[in-house]
Short mmCIF file of C-alpha atoms in Angstrom, two decimals:
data_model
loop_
_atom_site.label_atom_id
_atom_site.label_comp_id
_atom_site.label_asym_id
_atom_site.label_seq_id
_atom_site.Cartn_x
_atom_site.Cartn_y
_atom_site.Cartn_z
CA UNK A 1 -7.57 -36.77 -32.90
CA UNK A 2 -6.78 -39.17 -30.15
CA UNK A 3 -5.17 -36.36 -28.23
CA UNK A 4 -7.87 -34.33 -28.09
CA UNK A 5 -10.05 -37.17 -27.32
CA UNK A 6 -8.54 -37.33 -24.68
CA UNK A 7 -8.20 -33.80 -23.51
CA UNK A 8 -12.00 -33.73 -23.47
CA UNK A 9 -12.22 -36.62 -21.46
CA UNK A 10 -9.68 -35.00 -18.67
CA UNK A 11 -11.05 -31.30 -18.95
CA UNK A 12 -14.97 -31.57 -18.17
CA UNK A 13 -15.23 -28.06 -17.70
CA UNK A 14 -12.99 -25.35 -17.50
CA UNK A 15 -13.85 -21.62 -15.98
CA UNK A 16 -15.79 -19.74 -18.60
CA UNK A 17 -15.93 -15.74 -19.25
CA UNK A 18 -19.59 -16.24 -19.70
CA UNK A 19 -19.82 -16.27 -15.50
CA UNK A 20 -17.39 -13.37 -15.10
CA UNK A 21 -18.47 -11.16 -18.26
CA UNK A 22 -21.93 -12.43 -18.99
CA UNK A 23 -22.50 -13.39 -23.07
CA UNK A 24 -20.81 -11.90 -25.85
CA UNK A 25 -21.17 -8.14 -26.81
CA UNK A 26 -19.60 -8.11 -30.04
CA UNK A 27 -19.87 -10.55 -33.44
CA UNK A 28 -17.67 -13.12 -33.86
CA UNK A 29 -14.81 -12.88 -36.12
CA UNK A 30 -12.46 -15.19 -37.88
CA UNK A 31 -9.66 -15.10 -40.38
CA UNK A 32 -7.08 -12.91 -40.89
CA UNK A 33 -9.35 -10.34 -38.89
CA UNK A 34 -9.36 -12.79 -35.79
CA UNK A 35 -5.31 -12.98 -35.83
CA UNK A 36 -4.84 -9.20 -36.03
CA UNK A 37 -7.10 -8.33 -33.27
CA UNK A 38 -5.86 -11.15 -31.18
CA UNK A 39 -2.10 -9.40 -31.30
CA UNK A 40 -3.78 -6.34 -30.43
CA UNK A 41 -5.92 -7.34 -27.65
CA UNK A 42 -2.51 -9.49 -26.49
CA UNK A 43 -0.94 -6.70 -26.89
CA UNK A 44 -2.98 -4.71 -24.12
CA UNK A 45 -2.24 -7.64 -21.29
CA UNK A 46 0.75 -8.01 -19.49
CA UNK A 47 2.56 -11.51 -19.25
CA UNK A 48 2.60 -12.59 -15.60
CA UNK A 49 5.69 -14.25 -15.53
CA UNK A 50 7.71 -11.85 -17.41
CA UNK A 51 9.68 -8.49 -17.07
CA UNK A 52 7.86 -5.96 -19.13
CA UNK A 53 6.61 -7.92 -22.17
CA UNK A 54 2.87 -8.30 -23.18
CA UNK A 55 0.78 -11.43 -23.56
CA UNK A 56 1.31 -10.79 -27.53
CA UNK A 57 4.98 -10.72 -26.88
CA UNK A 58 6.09 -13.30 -24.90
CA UNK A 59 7.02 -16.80 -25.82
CA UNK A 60 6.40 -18.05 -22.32
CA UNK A 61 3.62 -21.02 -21.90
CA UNK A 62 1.24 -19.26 -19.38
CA UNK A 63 1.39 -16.06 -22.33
CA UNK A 64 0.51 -18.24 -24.99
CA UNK A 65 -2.27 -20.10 -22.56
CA UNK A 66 -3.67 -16.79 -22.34
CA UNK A 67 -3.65 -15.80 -26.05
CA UNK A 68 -5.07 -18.59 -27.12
CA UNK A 69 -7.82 -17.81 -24.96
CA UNK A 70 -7.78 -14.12 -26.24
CA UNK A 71 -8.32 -15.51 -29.10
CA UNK A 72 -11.03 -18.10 -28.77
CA UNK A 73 -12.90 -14.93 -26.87
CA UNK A 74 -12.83 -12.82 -29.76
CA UNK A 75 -13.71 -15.42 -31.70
CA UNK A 76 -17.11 -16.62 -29.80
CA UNK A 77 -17.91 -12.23 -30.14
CA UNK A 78 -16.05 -10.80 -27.17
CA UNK A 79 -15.55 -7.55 -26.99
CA UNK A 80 -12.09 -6.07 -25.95
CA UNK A 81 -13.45 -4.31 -23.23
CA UNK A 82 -15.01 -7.75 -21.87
CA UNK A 83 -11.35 -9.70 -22.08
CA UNK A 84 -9.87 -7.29 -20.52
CA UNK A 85 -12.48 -7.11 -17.94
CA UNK A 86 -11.63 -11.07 -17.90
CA UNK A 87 -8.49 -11.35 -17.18
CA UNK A 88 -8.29 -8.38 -14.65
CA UNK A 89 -11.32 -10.05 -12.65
CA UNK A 90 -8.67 -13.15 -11.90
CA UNK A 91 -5.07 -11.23 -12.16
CA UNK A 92 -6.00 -7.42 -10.69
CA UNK A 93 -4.98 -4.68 -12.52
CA UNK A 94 -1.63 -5.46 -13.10
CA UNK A 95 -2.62 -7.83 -15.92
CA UNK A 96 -3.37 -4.40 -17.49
CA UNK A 97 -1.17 -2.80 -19.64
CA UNK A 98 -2.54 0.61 -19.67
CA UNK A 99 -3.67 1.27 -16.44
CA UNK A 100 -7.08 2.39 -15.39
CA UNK A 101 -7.82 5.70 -14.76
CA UNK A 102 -9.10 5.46 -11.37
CA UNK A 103 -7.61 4.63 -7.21
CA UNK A 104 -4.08 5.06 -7.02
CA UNK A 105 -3.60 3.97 -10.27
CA UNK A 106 -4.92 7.32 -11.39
CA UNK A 107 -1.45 9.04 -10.11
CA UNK A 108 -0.05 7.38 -13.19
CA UNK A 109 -1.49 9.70 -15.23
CA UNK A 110 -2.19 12.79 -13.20
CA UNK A 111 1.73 12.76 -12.09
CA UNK A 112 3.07 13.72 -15.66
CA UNK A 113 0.71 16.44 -16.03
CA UNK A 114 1.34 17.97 -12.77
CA UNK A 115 4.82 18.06 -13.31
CA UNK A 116 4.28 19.85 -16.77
CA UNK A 117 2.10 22.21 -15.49
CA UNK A 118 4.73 22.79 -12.34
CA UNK A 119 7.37 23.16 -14.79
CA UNK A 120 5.75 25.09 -17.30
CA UNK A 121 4.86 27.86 -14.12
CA UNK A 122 8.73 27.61 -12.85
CA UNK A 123 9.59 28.58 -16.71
CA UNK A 124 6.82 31.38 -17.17
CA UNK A 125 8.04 32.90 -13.52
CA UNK A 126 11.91 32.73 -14.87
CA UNK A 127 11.09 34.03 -18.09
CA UNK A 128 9.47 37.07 -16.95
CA UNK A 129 12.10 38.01 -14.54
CA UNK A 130 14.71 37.82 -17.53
CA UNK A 131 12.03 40.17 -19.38
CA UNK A 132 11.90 42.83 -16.50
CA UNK A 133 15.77 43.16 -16.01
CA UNK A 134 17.94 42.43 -12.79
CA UNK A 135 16.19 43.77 -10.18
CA UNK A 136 16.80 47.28 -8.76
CA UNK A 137 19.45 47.56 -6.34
CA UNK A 138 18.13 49.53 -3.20
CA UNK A 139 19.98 52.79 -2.89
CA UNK A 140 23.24 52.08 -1.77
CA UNK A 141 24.99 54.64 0.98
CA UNK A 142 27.07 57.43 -1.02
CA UNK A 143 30.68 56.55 -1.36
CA UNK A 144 33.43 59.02 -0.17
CA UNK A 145 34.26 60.95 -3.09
CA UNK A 146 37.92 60.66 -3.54
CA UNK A 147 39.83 63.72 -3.93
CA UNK A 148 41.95 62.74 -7.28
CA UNK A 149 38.76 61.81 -8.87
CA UNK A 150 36.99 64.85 -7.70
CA UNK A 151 40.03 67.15 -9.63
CA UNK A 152 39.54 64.51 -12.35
CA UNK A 153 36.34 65.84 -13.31
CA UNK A 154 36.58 69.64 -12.40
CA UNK A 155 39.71 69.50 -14.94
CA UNK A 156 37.33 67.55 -17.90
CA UNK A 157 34.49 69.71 -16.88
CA UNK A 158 36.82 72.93 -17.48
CA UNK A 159 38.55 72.40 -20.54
CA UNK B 1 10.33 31.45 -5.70
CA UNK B 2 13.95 29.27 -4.61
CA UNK B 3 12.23 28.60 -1.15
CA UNK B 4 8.92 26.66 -3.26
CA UNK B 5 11.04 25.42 -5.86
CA UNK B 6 13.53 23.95 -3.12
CA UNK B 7 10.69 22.80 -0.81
CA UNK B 8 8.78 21.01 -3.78
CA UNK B 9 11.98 19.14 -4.72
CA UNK B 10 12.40 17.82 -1.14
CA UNK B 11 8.79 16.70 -0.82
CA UNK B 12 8.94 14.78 -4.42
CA UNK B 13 12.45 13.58 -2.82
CA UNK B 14 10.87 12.35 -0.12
CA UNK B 15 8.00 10.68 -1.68
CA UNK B 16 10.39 8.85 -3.99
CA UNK B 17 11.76 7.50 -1.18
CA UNK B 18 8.68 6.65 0.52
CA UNK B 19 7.64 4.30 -2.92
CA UNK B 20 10.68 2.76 -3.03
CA UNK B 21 11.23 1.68 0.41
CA UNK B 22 8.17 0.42 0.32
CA UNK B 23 8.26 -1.15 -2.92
CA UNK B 24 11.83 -2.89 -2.76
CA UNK B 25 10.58 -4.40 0.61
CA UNK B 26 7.67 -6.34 -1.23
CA UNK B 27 8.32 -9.65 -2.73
CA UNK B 28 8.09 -8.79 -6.45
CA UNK B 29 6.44 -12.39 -6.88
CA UNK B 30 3.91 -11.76 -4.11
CA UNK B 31 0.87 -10.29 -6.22
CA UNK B 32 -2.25 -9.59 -4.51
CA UNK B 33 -4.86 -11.86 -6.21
CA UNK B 34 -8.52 -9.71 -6.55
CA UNK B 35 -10.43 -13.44 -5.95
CA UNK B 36 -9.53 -13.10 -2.04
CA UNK B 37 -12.98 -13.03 -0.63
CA UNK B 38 -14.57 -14.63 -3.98
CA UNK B 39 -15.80 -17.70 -4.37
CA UNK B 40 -13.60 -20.04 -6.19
CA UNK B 41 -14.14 -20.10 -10.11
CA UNK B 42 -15.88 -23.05 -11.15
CA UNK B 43 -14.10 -26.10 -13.25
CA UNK B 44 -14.43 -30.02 -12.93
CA UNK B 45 -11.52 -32.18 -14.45
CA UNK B 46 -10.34 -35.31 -13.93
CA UNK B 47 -7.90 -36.51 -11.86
CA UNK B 48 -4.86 -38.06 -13.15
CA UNK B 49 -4.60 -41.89 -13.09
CA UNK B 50 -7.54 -42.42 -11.26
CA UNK B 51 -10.28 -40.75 -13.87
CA UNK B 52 -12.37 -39.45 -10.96
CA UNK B 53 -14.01 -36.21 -11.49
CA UNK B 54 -13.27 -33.64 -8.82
CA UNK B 55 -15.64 -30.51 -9.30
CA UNK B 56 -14.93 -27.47 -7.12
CA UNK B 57 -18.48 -27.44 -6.33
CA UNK B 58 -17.84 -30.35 -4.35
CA UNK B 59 -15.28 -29.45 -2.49
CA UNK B 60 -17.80 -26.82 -0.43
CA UNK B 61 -18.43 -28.09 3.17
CA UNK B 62 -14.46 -28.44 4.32
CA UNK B 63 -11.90 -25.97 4.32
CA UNK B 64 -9.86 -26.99 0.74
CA UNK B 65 -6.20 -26.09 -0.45
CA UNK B 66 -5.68 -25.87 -4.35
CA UNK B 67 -2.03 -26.01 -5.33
CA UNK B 68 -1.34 -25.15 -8.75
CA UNK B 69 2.48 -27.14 -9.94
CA UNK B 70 4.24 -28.70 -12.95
CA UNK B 71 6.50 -31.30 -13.25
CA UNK B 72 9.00 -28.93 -15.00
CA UNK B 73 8.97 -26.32 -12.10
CA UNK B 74 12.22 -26.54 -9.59
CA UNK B 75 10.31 -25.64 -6.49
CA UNK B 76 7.32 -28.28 -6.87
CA UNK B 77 10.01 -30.54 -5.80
CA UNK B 78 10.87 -28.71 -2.82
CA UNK B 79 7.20 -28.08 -1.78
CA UNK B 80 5.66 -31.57 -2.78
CA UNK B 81 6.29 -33.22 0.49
CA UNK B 82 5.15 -30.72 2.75
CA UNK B 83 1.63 -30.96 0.88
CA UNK B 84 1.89 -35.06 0.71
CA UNK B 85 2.97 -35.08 5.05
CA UNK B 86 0.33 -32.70 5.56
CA UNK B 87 -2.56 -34.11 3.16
CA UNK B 88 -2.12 -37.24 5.52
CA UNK B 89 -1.78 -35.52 8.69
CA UNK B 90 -4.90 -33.10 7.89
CA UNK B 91 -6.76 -35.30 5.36
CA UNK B 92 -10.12 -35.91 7.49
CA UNK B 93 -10.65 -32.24 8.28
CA UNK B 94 -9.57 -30.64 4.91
CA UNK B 95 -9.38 -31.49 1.14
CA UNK B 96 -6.62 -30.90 -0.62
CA UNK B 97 -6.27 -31.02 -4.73
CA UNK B 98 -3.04 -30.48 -6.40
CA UNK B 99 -4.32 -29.04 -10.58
CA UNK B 100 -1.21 -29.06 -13.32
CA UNK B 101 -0.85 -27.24 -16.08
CA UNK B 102 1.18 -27.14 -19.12
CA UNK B 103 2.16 -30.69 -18.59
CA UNK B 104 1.37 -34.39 -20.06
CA UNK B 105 -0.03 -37.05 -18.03
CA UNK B 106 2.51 -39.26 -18.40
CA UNK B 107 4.90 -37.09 -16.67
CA UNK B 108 2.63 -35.88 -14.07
CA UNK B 109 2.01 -40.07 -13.26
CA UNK B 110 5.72 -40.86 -12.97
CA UNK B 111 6.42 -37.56 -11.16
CA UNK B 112 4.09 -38.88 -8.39
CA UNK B 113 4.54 -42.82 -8.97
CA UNK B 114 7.99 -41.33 -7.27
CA UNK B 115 7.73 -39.17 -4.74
CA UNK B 116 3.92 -40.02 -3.10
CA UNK B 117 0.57 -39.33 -3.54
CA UNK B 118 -2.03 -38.63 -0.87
CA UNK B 119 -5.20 -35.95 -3.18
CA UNK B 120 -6.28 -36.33 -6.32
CA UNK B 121 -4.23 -34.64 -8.98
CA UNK B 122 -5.67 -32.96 -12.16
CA UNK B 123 -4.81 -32.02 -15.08
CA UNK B 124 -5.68 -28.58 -16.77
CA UNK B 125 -4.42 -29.24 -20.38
CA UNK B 126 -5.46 -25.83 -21.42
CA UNK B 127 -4.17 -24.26 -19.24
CA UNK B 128 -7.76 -22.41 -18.75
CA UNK B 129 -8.55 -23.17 -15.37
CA UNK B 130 -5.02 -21.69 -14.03
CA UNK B 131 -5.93 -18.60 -15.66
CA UNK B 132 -9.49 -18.20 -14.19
CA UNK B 133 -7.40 -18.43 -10.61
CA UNK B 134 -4.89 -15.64 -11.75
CA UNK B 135 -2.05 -18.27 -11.68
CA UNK B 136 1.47 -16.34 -13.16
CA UNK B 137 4.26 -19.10 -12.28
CA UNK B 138 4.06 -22.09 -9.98
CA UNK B 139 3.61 -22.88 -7.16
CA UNK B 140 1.10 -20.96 -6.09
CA UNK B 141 -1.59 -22.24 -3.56
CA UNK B 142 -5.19 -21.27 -2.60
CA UNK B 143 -6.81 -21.39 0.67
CA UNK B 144 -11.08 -22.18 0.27
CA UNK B 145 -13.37 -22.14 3.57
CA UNK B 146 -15.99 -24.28 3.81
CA UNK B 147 -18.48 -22.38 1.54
CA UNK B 148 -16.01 -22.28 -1.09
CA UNK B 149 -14.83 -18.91 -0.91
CA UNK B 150 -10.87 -18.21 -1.16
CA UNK B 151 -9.70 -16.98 1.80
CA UNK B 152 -6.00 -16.52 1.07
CA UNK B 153 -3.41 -17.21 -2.19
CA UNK B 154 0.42 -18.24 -1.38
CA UNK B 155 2.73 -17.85 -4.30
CA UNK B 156 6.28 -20.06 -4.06
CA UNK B 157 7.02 -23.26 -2.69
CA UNK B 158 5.06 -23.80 1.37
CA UNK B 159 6.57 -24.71 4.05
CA UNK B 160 4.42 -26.44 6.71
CA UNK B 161 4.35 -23.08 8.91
CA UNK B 162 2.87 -21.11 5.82
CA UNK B 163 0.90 -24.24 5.33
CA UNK B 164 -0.92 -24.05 8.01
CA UNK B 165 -0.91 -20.02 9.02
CA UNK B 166 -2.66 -19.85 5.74
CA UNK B 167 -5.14 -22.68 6.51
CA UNK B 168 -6.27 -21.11 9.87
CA UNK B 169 -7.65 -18.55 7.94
CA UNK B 170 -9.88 -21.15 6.02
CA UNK B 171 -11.08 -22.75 9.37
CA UNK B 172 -12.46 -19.83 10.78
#
């Protein structure tokens, strides 16, 4: 009790989504409800400090800072779409897990597909060669007829 | 068909190369912050020992340096008296606040009871206010102008070269 007493006395005020994000969009939610879609909405924010783990992942203190937040959002009625809107308007979109679908961050998903598509041509072309045979070998010059063979044949074609 | 196929593979080649020559020269800690340009997110807290309230708001009308630090963070050390010599060299012409987070009082007061003091120090117990400013790890310093806009974000411990490169950009 005394701590937090004095918490509010040192913390006046603190930035609020409300100026980023504007008012809530959703209901607010509590419970069991609140703790599941906190891990998920964690889940879809990177931790800054770490090597490839999410927000809902990571024990560090700036990841928990910023579930706890996640969570008091979602609480109040924030909609995922609003935290995440949050957090990217101070971190960029790296805080992102998935990235956006637009700028260069597009290429992240247009890449795969072009290679499949690329591929998938390079495998058609292949396949239909195999189909139609080894190609036709031009005409080559006649080749001396040799004169053993030659008797070879007038002997099989005799008997 | 082997002229495309080989042509494609040295153009993807090439543009791997391109990414990762440019991407293993960055500083993987550097991180563009999307506030450069913005003004500074609003908070008021109080300042350690002292009880004062220090409002961004009313830091508007000099150019103003916001360090983000802990007491538990190696390179704090190391930076800490570059801010202190250069709080007292520059302390007419620009404001300087130092804002900790994840930290107790207690430690933040005997951290500085040590090593010097010269701008209010506050506390952000939640941890909230770091997060409005995009703070990852600590250090990590902000450069305001005089309307309160931040101009430029240094991430690591300054040295009183990057100090003050950074700060011309708030005098302007």
């Amino acid at each position: 009790m005394i701590f937090l007493f004095v918490l509010t006395l040192l913390q006046i005020k603190v930035p609020d989504a409300q100026t980023v994000v504007g008012p809530p969009k959703g209901l607010p939610i509590a419970g069991a409800q609140l703790d599941q879609r906190t891990n998920e909405v964690a889940s879809l924010l990177r931790c800054p400090v770490c090597q490839g783990l999410s927000v809902a992942d990571s024990p560090s203190t700036v990841a928990q800072d910023m579930k706890q937040q996640v969570r008091e959002l979602l609480a109040r009625g924030y909609t995922q779409e609003q935290i995440l809107s949050y957090f990217e308007h101070s971190y960029g979109q790296f805080v992102l897990q998935k990235p956006k679908f637009q700028g260069v961050a597009a290429l992240v998903w247009l890449l795969p597909i072009a290679a499949l598509i690329f591929g998938a041509i390079v495998v058609f072309s292949k396949a239909k060669q195999l189909e139609q045979g080894p190609a036709a070998v031009p005409d080559a010059e006649p080749q001396p007829v040799d004169p053993y063979i030659a008797r070879v044949r007038e002997m099989v074609e005799k008997s | 068909m082997n002229r495309i196929v080989l042509i494609s593979g040295i153009v993807i080649a090439a543009a791997l190369v391109v990414v990762l020559f440019v991407g293993l020269g960055k500083d993987p800690s550097a991180i563009d912050s999307p506030l450069i340009g913005k003004p500074a997110p609003a908070f008021a807290l109080k300042a350690v020992g002292s009880g004062q309230t220090v409002d961004v708001a009313r830091l508007r009308g000099k150019p103003a340096i916001i360090n983000f630090w802990a007491t538990w963070c190696g390179p704090c050390y190391q930076e800490h008296p570059t801010l202190v010599q250069n709080a007292r060299v520059l302390g007419n012409d620009v404001q300087f606040v130092g804002i900790v987070f994840n930290d107790t009082e207690q430690k933040i007061q005997a951290f500085l009871a040590e090593r010097g003091s010269a701008y209010p120090t506050l506390l952000d117990d939640s941890g909230k206010t770091a997060i409005a400013y995009g703070v990852g790890g600590v250090p990590e310093t902000f450069f305001l102008d005089r309307s309160g806009k931040i101009v430029a974000k240094y991430s690591g411990p300054l040295t009183t070269e990057e100090l003050q490169a950074n700060l011309a950009k708030a005098m302007k």
